[in-house]
Amino acid sequence: MIKHSLKTDGDQCIFCEIAAGKISADLVFWSDDNFMAFLSIDPNTKGFSCVIPKKHYDSDVLKMPDEVLAQFIIATKKAADILENYFDDVGRVGILAEGTGINHAHFKLFPMHGTEYFKRGEWRQTLSDKKFWFDKYEGWISSGSGPMADFSQLKELASNIRKSLNG
């Protein structure tokens, strides 16, 4: 795994420098006045990309102002549509926002190669056969299912979360 430079040699946010055009924009494939999308330098799938706001916001996207987050989601959708239309074998693009690698708000886009059937209007359930899960964050997120949970424990957890909203 590549450890990214969080800052430039001049101690500036690396994504802010990309947005300002101070770092090569050769990997940028879409941009508007407020957001841009570029290919990742360490892709785990062809077309893996990042979408960023040009203005700096901390990496916890769910803490962004609602109106900015709404615009950010729409910009991310535009970039995802570009990727889906570019790749013949991509009918869906996955989206993720961990925010633990670089402290600048960003969505990661993953072209889901081999899902071209979605373009034809076919829906197919696709499940992973991988048998691993996490008790704590390990630097990456898996969308695969874990073991079946105890329903009574889930009900208790949901109840406790609801109670916390009233307290």
CSV table of C-alpha atoms in Angstrom, one decimal:
chain,number,residue,atom,x,y,z
A,1,MET,CA,0.0,0.0,0.0
A,2,ILE,CA,1.3,3.4,-0.9
A,3,LYS,CA,1.6,5.9,1.9
A,4,HIS,CA,0.5,9.2,0.3
A,5,SER,CA,2.1,12.5,0.9
A,6,LEU,CA,-0.4,14.5,2.9
A,7,LYS,CA,1.3,17.8,2.1
A,8,THR,CA,3.6,19.2,-0.6
A,9,ASP,CA,7.2,20.2,0.2
A,10,GLY,CA,5.7,23.6,0.9
A,11,ASP,CA,3.4,22.2,3.6
A,12,GLN,CA,0.3,22.7,1.4
A,13,CYS,CA,-2.6,20.2,1.2
A,14,ILE,CA,-1.9,17.9,-1.8
A,15,PHE,CA,-5.5,18.0,-3.1
A,16,CYS,CA,-5.6,21.8,-2.7
A,17,GLU,CA,-2.5,22.0,-4.9
A,18,ILE,CA,-4.0,19.8,-7.5
A,19,ALA,CA,-7.2,21.9,-7.5
A,20,ALA,CA,-5.2,25.1,-7.8
A,21,GLY,CA,-3.3,23.6,-10.8
A,22,LYS,CA,0.0,23.8,-9.0
A,23,ILE,CA,0.4,20.0,-9.5
A,24,SER,CA,0.0,18.4,-12.9
A,25,ALA,CA,-3.6,18.0,-14.0
A,26,ASP,CA,-2.8,15.3,-16.5
A,27,LEU,CA,-4.9,12.8,-14.6
A,28,VAL,CA,-7.9,15.1,-14.3
A,29,PHE,CA,-10.8,13.9,-16.5
A,30,TRP,CA,-13.6,16.2,-15.4
A,31,SER,CA,-13.9,19.6,-13.7
A,32,ASP,CA,-16.4,22.4,-13.1
A,33,ASP,CA,-16.1,25.6,-11.0
A,34,ASN,CA,-16.2,23.8,-7.7
A,35,PHE,CA,-15.2,20.2,-8.1
A,36,MET,CA,-12.9,18.0,-10.1
A,37,ALA,CA,-12.3,14.3,-10.8
A,38,PHE,CA,-9.0,12.6,-11.5
A,39,LEU,CA,-7.5,9.1,-11.8
A,40,SER,CA,-5.9,7.7,-8.7
A,41,ILE,CA,-2.1,7.2,-8.7
A,42,ASP,CA,-2.5,3.8,-6.9
A,43,PRO,CA,-5.6,2.2,-8.5
A,44,ASN,CA,-6.9,-1.1,-7.3
A,45,THR,CA,-9.1,-1.3,-10.5
A,46,LYS,CA,-8.8,0.4,-13.8
A,47,GLY,CA,-10.4,3.8,-13.7
A,48,PHE,CA,-10.3,4.1,-9.9
A,49,SER,CA,-10.8,7.9,-9.3
A,50,CYS,CA,-11.1,10.6,-6.7
A,51,VAL,CA,-13.6,13.5,-6.8
A,52,ILE,CA,-12.7,16.5,-4.7
A,53,PRO,CA,-14.1,20.0,-4.0
A,54,LYS,CA,-11.7,22.6,-5.2
A,55,LYS,CA,-12.2,24.4,-1.8
A,56,HIS,CA,-10.6,22.7,1.2
A,57,TYR,CA,-13.0,20.8,3.5
A,58,ASP,CA,-11.8,18.3,6.1
A,59,SER,CA,-12.0,14.7,5.0
A,60,ASP,CA,-15.1,13.8,7.0
A,61,VAL,CA,-17.6,14.5,4.2
A,62,LEU,CA,-20.6,14.0,6.5
A,63,LYS,CA,-19.5,17.1,8.4
A,64,MET,CA,-19.6,19.3,5.3
A,65,PRO,CA,-22.4,21.9,5.1
A,66,ASP,CA,-25.5,20.2,3.7
A,67,GLU,CA,-25.7,22.4,0.6
A,68,VAL,CA,-22.0,21.8,-0.3
A,69,LEU,CA,-22.4,18.0,0.3
A,70,ALA,CA,-25.5,17.9,-2.0
A,71,GLN,CA,-23.5,19.7,-4.7
A,72,PHE,CA,-20.6,17.3,-4.1
A,73,ILE,CA,-22.8,14.2,-4.5
A,74,ILE,CA,-24.1,15.6,-7.8
A,75,ALA,CA,-20.6,16.3,-9.0
A,76,THR,CA,-19.5,12.8,-8.0
A,77,LYS,CA,-22.5,11.4,-9.9
A,78,LYS,CA,-21.3,13.3,-13.0
A,79,ALA,CA,-17.8,11.8,-12.7
A,80,ALA,CA,-19.3,8.3,-12.1
A,81,ASP,CA,-21.4,8.7,-15.2
A,82,ILE,CA,-18.4,9.6,-17.3
A,83,LEU,CA,-16.6,6.4,-16.1
A,84,GLU,CA,-19.6,4.2,-16.7
A,85,ASN,CA,-20.0,5.5,-20.2
A,86,TYR,CA,-16.3,5.2,-21.0
A,87,PHE,CA,-15.9,1.6,-20.0
A,88,ASP,CA,-17.9,-0.9,-22.0
A,89,ASP,CA,-17.8,-3.5,-19.3
A,90,VAL,CA,-18.9,-1.1,-16.5
A,91,GLY,CA,-22.6,-0.8,-15.6
A,92,ARG,CA,-22.1,0.4,-12.0
A,93,VAL,CA,-19.6,2.6,-10.2
A,94,GLY,CA,-19.0,2.1,-6.5
A,95,ILE,CA,-18.6,5.1,-4.2
A,96,LEU,CA,-16.7,5.4,-0.9
A,97,ALA,CA,-15.7,8.2,1.5
A,98,GLU,CA,-13.4,7.0,4.2
A,99,GLY,CA,-11.3,10.2,4.6
A,100,THR,CA,-8.4,8.6,6.4
A,101,GLY,CA,-5.7,8.9,3.8
A,102,ILE,CA,-5.6,12.6,2.9
A,103,ASN,CA,-7.4,15.2,5.0
A,104,HIS,CA,-9.3,16.8,2.1
A,105,ALA,CA,-12.9,15.8,1.4
A,106,HIS,CA,-13.0,13.3,-1.4
A,107,PHE,CA,-15.1,10.5,-2.8
A,108,LYS,CA,-13.5,7.5,-4.3
A,109,LEU,CA,-15.0,6.0,-7.4
A,110,PHE,CA,-14.6,2.3,-8.3
A,111,PRO,CA,-15.7,1.3,-11.8
A,112,MET,CA,-17.2,-2.2,-11.3
A,113,HIS,CA,-15.8,-4.0,-14.3
A,114,GLY,CA,-17.9,-7.0,-15.4
A,115,THR,CA,-21.2,-5.3,-14.6
A,116,GLU,CA,-22.1,-4.3,-18.2
A,117,TYR,CA,-25.5,-6.2,-17.8
A,118,PHE,CA,-26.8,-3.2,-15.8
A,119,LYS,CA,-26.5,-1.1,-18.9
A,120,ARG,CA,-29.0,-3.4,-20.6
A,121,GLY,CA,-31.4,-3.0,-17.7
A,122,GLU,CA,-30.6,-6.4,-16.2
A,123,TRP,CA,-30.3,-6.6,-12.4
A,124,ARG,CA,-28.3,-9.5,-10.9
A,125,GLN,CA,-27.4,-10.2,-7.4
A,126,THR,CA,-23.7,-10.4,-6.9
A,127,LEU,CA,-22.3,-11.6,-3.6
A,128,SER,CA,-18.8,-12.1,-2.5
A,129,ASP,CA,-17.6,-15.5,-1.3
A,130,LYS,CA,-14.8,-13.9,0.8
A,131,LYS,CA,-14.9,-14.9,4.5
A,132,PHE,CA,-13.4,-12.1,6.4
A,133,TRP,CA,-14.7,-9.2,8.4
A,134,PHE,CA,-13.4,-6.6,10.8
A,135,ASP,CA,-14.1,-5.7,14.4
A,136,LYS,CA,-12.3,-2.3,13.9
A,137,TYR,CA,-11.3,-0.2,10.9
A,138,GLU,CA,-8.1,-1.6,9.3
A,139,GLY,CA,-7.4,1.0,6.7
A,140,TRP,CA,-9.9,-0.2,4.1
A,141,ILE,CA,-13.6,-1.0,3.8
A,142,SER,CA,-15.2,-4.2,2.5
A,143,SER,CA,-18.8,-4.2,1.3
A,144,GLY,CA,-18.9,-8.0,1.7
A,145,SER,CA,-21.3,-9.5,4.2
A,146,GLY,CA,-20.0,-10.7,7.6
A,147,PRO,CA,-21.4,-13.6,9.6
A,148,MET,CA,-25.2,-13.5,10.3
A,149,ALA,CA,-25.9,-11.4,13.4
A,150,ASP,CA,-27.9,-12.4,16.4
A,151,PHE,CA,-31.3,-10.6,15.8
A,152,SER,CA,-31.9,-9.9,19.5
A,153,GLN,CA,-28.5,-8.1,19.7
A,154,LEU,CA,-29.4,-6.1,16.6
A,155,LYS,CA,-32.7,-5.1,18.1
A,156,GLU,CA,-31.0,-4.1,21.3
A,157,LEU,CA,-28.4,-2.0,19.4
A,158,ALA,CA,-31.1,-0.3,17.3
A,159,SER,CA,-33.1,0.5,20.5
A,160,ASN,CA,-30.0,1.9,22.2
A,161,ILE,CA,-29.2,4.1,19.2
A,162,ARG,CA,-32.8,5.4,19.2
A,163,LYS,CA,-32.6,6.1,23.0
A,164,SER,CA,-29.4,8.1,22.4
A,165,LEU,CA,-31.3,10.4,20.1
A,166,ASN,CA,-33.6,11.4,22.9
A,167,GLY,CA,-30.9,11.9,25.5
